[in-house]
Structures are given as structure tokens and as C-alpha cells.
mmCIF file of C-alpha atoms in Angstrom:
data_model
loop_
_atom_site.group_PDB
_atom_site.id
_atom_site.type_symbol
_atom_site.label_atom_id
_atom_site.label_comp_id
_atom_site.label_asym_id
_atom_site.label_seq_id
_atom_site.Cartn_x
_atom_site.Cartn_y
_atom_site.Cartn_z
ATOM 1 C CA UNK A 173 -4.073 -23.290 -14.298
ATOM 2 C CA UNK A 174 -5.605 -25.797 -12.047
ATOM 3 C CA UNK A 175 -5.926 -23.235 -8.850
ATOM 4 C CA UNK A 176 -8.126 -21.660 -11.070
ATOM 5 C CA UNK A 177 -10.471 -23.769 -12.552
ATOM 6 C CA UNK A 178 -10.787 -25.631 -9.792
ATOM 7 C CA UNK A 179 -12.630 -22.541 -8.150
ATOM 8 C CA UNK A 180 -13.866 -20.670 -11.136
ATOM 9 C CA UNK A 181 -16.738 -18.958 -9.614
ATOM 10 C CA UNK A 182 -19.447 -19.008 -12.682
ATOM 11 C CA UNK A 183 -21.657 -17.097 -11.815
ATOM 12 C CA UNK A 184 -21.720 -13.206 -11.792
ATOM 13 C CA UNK A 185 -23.746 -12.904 -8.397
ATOM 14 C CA UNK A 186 -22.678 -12.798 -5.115
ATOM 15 C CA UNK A 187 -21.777 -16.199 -3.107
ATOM 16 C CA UNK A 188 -24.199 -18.370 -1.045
ATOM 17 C CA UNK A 189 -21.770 -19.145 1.496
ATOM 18 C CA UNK A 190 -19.027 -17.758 3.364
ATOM 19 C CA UNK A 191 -15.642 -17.607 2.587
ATOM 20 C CA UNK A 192 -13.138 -15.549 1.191
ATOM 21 C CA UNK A 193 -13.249 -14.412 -2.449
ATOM 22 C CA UNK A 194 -10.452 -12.965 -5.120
ATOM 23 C CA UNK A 195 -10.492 -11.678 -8.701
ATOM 24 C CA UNK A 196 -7.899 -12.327 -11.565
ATOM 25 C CA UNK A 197 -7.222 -10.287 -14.690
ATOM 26 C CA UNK A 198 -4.272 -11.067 -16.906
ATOM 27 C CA UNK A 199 -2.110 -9.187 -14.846
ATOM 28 C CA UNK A 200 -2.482 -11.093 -11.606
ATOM 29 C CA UNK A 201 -2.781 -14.105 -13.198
ATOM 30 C CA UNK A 202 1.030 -14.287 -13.754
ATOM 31 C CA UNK A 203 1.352 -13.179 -10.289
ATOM 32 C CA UNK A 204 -1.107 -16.170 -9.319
ATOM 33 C CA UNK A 205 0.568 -18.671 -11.437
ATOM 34 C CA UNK A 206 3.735 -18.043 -9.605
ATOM 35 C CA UNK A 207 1.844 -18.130 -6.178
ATOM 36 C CA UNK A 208 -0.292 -20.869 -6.707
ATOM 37 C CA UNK A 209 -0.345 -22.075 -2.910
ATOM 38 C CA UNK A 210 -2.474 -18.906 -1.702
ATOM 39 C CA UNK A 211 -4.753 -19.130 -4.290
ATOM 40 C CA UNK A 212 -5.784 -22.747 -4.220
ATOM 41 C CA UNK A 213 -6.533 -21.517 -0.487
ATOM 42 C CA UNK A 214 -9.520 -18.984 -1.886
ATOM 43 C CA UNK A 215 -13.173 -20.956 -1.614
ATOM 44 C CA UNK A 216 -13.785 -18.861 -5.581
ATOM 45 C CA UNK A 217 -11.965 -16.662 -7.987
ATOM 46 C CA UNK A 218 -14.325 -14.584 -10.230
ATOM 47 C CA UNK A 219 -12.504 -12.945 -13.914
ATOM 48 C CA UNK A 220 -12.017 -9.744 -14.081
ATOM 49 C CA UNK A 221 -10.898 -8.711 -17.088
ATOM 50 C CA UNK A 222 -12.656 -8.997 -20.482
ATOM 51 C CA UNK A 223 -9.603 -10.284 -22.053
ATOM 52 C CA UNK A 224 -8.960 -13.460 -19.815
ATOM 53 C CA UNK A 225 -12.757 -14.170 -19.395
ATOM 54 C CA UNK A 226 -12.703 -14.264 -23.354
ATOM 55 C CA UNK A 227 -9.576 -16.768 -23.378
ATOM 56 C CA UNK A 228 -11.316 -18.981 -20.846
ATOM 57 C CA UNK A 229 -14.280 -18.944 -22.692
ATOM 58 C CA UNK A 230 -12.733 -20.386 -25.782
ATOM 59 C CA UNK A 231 -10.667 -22.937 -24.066
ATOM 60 C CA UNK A 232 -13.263 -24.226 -22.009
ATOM 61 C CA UNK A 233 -16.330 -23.856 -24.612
ATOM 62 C CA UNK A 234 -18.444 -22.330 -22.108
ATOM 63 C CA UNK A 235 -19.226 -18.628 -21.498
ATOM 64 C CA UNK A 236 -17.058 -17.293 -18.660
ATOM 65 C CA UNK A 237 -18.358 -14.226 -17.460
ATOM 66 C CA UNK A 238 -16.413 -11.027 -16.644
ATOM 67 C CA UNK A 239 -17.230 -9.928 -12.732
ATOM 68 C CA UNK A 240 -14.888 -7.334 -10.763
ATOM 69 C CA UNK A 241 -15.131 -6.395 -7.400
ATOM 70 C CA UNK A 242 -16.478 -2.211 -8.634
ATOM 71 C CA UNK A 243 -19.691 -0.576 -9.241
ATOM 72 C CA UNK A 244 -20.308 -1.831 -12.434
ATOM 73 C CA UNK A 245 -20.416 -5.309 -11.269
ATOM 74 C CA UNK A 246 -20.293 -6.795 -7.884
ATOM 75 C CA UNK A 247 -19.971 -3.967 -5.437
ATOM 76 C CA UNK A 248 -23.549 -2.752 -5.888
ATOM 77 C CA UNK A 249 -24.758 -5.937 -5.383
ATOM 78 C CA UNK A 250 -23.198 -6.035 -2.094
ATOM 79 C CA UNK A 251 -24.082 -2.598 -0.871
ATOM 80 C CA UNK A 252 -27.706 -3.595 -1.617
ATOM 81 C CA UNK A 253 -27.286 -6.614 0.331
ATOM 82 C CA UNK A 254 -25.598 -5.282 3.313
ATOM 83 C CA UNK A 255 -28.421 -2.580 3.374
ATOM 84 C CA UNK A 256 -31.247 -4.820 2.820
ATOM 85 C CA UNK A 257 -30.439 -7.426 4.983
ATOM 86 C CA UNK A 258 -28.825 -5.116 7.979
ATOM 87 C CA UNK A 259 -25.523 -6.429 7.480
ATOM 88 C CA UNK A 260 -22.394 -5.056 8.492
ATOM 89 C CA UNK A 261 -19.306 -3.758 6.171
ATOM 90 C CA UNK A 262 -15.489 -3.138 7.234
ATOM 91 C CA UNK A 263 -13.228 -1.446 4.232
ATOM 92 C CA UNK A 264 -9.640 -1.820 4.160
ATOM 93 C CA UNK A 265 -7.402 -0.490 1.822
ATOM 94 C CA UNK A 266 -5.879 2.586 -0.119
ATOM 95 C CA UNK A 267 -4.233 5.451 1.561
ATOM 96 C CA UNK A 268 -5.998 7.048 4.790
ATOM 97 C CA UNK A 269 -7.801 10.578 3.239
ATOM 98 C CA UNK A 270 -8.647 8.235 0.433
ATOM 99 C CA UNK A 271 -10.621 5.671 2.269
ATOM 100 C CA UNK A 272 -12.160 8.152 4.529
ATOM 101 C CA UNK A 273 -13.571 9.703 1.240
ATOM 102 C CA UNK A 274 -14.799 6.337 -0.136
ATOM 103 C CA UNK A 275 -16.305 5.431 3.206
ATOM 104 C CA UNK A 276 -18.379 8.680 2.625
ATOM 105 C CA UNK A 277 -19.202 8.675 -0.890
ATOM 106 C CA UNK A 278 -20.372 4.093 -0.199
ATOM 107 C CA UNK A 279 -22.792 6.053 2.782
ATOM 108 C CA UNK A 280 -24.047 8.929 0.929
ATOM 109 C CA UNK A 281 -25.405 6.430 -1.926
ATOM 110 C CA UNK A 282 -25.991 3.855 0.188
ATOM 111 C CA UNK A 283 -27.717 5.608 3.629
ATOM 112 C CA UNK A 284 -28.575 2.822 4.995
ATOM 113 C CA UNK A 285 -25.337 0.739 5.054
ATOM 114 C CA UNK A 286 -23.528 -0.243 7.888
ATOM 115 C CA UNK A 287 -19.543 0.323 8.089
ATOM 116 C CA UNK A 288 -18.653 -1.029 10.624
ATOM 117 C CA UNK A 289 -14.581 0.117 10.575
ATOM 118 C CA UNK A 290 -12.505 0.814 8.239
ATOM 119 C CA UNK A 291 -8.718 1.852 7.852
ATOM 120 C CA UNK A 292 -6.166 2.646 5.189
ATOM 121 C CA UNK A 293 -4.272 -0.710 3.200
ATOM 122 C CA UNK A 294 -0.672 -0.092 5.071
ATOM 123 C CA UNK A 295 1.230 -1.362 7.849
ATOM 124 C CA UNK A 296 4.555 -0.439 9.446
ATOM 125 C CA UNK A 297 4.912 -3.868 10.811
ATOM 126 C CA UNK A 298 3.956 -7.026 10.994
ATOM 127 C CA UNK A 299 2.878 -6.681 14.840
ATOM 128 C CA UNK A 300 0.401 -3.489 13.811
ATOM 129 C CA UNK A 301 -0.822 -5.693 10.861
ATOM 130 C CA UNK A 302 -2.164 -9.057 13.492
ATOM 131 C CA UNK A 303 -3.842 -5.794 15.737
ATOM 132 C CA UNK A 304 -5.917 -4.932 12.416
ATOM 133 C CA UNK A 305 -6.482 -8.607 11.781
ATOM 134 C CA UNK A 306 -7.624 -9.100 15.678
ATOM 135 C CA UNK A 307 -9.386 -5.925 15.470
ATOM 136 C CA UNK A 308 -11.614 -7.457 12.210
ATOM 137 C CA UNK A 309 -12.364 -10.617 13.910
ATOM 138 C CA UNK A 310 -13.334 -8.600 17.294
ATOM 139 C CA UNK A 311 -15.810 -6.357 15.316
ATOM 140 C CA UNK A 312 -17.141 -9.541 13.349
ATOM 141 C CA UNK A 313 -18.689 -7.686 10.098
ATOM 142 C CA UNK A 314 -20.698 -9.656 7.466
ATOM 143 C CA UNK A 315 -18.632 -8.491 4.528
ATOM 144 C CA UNK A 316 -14.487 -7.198 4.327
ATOM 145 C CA UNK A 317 -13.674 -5.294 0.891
ATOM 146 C CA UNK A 318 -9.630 -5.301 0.840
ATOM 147 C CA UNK A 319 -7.621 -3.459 -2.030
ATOM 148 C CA UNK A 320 -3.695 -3.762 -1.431
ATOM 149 C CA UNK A 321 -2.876 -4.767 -4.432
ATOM 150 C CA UNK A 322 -2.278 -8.483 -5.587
ATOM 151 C CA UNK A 323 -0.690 -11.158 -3.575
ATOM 152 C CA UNK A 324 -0.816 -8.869 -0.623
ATOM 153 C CA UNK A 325 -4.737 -8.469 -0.053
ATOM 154 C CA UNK A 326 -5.151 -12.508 -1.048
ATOM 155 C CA UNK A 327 -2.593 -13.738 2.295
ATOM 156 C CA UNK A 328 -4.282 -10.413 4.398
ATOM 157 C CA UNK A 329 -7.788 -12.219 3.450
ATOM 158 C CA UNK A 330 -6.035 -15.763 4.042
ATOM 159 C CA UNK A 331 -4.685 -14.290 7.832
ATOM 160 C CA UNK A 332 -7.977 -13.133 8.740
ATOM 161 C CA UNK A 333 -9.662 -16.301 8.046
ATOM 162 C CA UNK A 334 -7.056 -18.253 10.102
ATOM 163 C CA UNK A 335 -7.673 -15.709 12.950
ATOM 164 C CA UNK A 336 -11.075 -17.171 13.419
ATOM 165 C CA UNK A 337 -13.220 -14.384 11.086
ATOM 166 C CA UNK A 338 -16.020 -15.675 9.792
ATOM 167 C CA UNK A 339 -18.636 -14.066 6.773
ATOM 168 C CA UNK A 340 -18.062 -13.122 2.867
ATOM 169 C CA UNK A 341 -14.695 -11.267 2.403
ATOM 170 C CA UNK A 342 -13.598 -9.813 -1.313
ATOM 171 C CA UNK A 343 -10.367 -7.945 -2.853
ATOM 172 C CA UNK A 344 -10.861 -5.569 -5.201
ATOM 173 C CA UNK A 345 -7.534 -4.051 -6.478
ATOM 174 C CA UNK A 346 -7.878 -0.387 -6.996
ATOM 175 C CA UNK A 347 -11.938 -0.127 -6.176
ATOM 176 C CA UNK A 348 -11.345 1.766 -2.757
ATOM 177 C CA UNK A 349 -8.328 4.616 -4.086
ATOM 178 C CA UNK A 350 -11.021 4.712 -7.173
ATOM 179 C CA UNK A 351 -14.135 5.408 -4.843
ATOM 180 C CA UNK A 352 -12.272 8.220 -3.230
ATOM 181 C CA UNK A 353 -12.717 10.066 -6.734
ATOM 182 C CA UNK A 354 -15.830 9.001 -7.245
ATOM 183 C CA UNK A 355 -18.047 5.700 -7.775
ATOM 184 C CA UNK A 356 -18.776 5.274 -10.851
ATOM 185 C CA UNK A 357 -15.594 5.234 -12.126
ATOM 186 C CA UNK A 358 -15.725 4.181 -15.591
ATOM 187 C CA UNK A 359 -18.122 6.508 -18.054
ATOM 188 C CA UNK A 360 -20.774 4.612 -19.393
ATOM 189 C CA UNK A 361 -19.333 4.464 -22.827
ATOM 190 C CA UNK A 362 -16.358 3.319 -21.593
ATOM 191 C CA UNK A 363 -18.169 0.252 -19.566
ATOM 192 C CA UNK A 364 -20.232 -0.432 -23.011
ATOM 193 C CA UNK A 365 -17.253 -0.895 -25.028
ATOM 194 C CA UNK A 366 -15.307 -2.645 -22.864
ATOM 195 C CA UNK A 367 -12.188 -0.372 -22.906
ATOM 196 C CA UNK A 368 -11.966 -0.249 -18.993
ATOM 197 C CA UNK A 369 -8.527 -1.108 -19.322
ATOM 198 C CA UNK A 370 -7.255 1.397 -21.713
ATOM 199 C CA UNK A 371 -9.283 4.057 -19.445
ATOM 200 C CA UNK A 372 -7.734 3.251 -16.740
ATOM 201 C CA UNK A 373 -4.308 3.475 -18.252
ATOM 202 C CA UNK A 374 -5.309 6.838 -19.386
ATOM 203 C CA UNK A 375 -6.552 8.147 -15.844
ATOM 204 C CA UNK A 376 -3.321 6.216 -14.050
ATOM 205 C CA UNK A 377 -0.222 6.056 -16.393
ATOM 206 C CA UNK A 378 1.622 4.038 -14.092
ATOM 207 C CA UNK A 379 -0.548 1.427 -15.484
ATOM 208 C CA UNK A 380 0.807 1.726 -18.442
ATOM 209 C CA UNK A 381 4.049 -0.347 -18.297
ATOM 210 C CA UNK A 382 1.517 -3.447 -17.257
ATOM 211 C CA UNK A 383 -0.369 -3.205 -19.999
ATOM 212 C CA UNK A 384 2.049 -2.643 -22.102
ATOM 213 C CA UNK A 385 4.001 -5.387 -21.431
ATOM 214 C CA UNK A 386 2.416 -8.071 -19.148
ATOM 215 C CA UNK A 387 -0.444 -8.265 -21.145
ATOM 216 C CA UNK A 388 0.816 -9.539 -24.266
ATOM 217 C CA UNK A 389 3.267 -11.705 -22.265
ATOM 218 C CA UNK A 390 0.006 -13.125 -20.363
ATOM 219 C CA UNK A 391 -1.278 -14.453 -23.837
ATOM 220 C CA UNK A 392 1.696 -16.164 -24.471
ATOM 221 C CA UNK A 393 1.783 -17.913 -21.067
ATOM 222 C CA UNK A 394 -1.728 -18.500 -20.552
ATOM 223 C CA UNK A 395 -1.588 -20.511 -23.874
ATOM 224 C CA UNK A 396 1.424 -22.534 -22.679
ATOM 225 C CA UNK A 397 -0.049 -23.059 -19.339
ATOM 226 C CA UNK A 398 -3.754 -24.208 -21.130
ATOM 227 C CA UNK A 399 -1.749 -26.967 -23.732
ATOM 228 C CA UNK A 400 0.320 -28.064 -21.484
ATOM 229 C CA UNK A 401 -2.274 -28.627 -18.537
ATOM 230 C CA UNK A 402 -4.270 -31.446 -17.840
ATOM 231 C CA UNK A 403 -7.691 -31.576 -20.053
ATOM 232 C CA UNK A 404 -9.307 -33.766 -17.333
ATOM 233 C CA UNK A 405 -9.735 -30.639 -15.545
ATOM 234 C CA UNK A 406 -12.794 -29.324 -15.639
ATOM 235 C CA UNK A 407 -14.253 -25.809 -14.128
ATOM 236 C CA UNK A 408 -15.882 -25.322 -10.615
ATOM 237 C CA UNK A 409 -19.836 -25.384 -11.200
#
């Protein structure tokens, strides 16, 4: 639980400085907790997930914020940044017609932004995977958006910061496969109530399984991890 607290980004806005940024839900907090070493490498992990921001809230007595990396919450906030202060985006991630379709729905909202590249979240080797990397750090965009999935987009971020990139770079899970569909994602009903999760299970029943199961199990570990941590922590302000 240190990694996290640690760099517990509390605020809901975009960074001041560069660096590269990830997001944690319940499910890839178990996967974080078990891969500690690449996330105490991130410079700030914003909570996404209603559930864990809630848990966090009442452990530390202090409002932790929900922020995810989609268009009810960060992502617009970039796009308006990127097109008001003529700065440059590269998207990597999903499957290849999806991201193409993404790509177009981010510039037919936002006609003003600047992709700079972008390409599809898989690799048949290791070799074509450091070309992407040297590719990124060649084109030197303001902003990378990477969804591969947890720990996989966190050591691609990690990689293209050691390759000498330098600017704001973000994961965000599922947003790009999502945008392919369409932006807004989640009806607005859905968003008020908070049942993002249970939506998404609906509209992706793979998902199912991990909410199923890791959810409940995250409770149960989460609460071990919090009593049996050090209380001289204390959250990144």
C-alpha cells in the first residue's frame, strides 16, 4: 500500500509537470500489489473506481476523489488542453480498425487537436515493440494515451520514459477499444449513479468473472494490506 500513497495524485485535474501517469481500480490494485516495483516508478496514480476511492477515503479520513483516464473525467480535460494550447497527441492501444475509429471520432469532437501518430496496443516482438518506443520519442508529442491493459501499458509507459521521451503520458485501460464505439461511453444515468462498473459488465461479459470474483477478494486484501501497513504513511499532497 505504500506505492500508492506515496503518489496518490489528489487532485482530479490534470498534472503540472511531466511525467508518466497510471490509474488503479480494485482490480489492478491486486495486480499492483503484486508488482509493486513498476508502480513506485509512476511520478502519480489517480483512483479509478468508486469503490477503492471510497475505501481510501475512510482509511485515510480525507476525501479521495474518483478520476479515470475517459470522457467523463480526465480525457476531456486533455483534449481541451492539447487543442488550446497547440499541443500534440500520440494514441496507442486497442486493436488496429479500433483505434483508427477512435482517432476519428477524438478529431471529429475535437477539430482542432493534434494526433500526432497513433497505432494499435500489440506487438509480435520485442524488437517491433523498441521501433514503436523509438518511433514515440522521434515524434516527441506533448501527451501519450496507452490502453494495453494493466501491468503491460505501466512498463510500455516506464520504457518510453527510459528511451529519453519527455511530456505527460497516461494509461487508460479500455478508453481507446471504448472510443471506437463511441465517446461517451457510459449513459448519463449510468455516470450519475455510479454503476459504471456493472455497465460495463453488461456491455463486455468477459468482465464479468473480475467482478465477480476479484472484487470481493480486493476488499478482503485491501483491508489486510491497510492494518497491517505502516500508519506513519501518509498520502502524496
Amino acid at each position: 500500500m505504500k506505492f500508492l500513497l506515496n503518489r496518490l495524485s489528489a487532485s482530479s485535474e490534470l498534472p503540472t509537470r511531466d511525467g508518466v501517469y497510471t490509474f488503479l481500480n480494485p482490480y489492478s490494485y491486486l495486480i499492483a500489489r503484486r508488482n509493486p516495483e513498476i508502480f513506485e516508478r509512476f511520478d502519480g496514480i489517480y483512483i479509478d473506481g468508486q469503490l477503492l476511492a471510497k475505501m481510501l477515503s475512510a482509511v485515510l479520513r480525507d476525501r479521495v476523489t474518483r478520476t479515470s483516464f475517459d470522457m467523463t473525467s480526465l480525457a476531456p480535460k486533455l483534449m481541451e488542453s492539447a487543442e488550446n494550447n497547440d499541443k500534440t497527441v500520440y494514441l496507442i492501444g486497442a486493436k488496429s480498425k479500433q483505434i483508427d475509429i477512435a482517432a476519428a471520432h477524438f478529431q471529429e469532437k475535437y477539430p482542432k487537436l493534434k494526433i500526432c501518430g497513433l497505432r494499435h496496443g500489440y506487438f509480435s516482438s520485442a524488437k517491433e515493440r523498441s521501433e514503436v518506443i523509438r518511433n514515440i520519442v522521434r515524434l516527441a508529442p506533448d501527451y501519450v494515451i496507452v490502453g494495453m491493459g494493466t501491468p503491460i501499458q505501466e512498463e510500455f509507459l516506464l520504457e518510453l520514459a527510459a528511451g529519453g521521451w519527455r511530456g505527460q503520458a497516461f494509461t487508460c485501460g479500455g478508453f481507446l477499444h471504448q472510443s471506437s464505439e463511441r465517446l461517451t461511453y457510459y449513459p448519463a444515468w449510468v455516470n450519475k449513479l455510479h454503476l459504471r462498473a456493472p455497465f460495463r459488465a453488461f456491455k463486455e461479459p468477459r468482465l464479468l468473472r473480475r467482478y465477480l470474483i476479484s472484487y470481493p477478494y480486493f476488499i478482503a486484501v485491501f483491508a489486510m494490506d491497510w492494518l497491517t501497513s505502516s500508519h506513519r504513511v501518509h498520502r502524496k499532497t
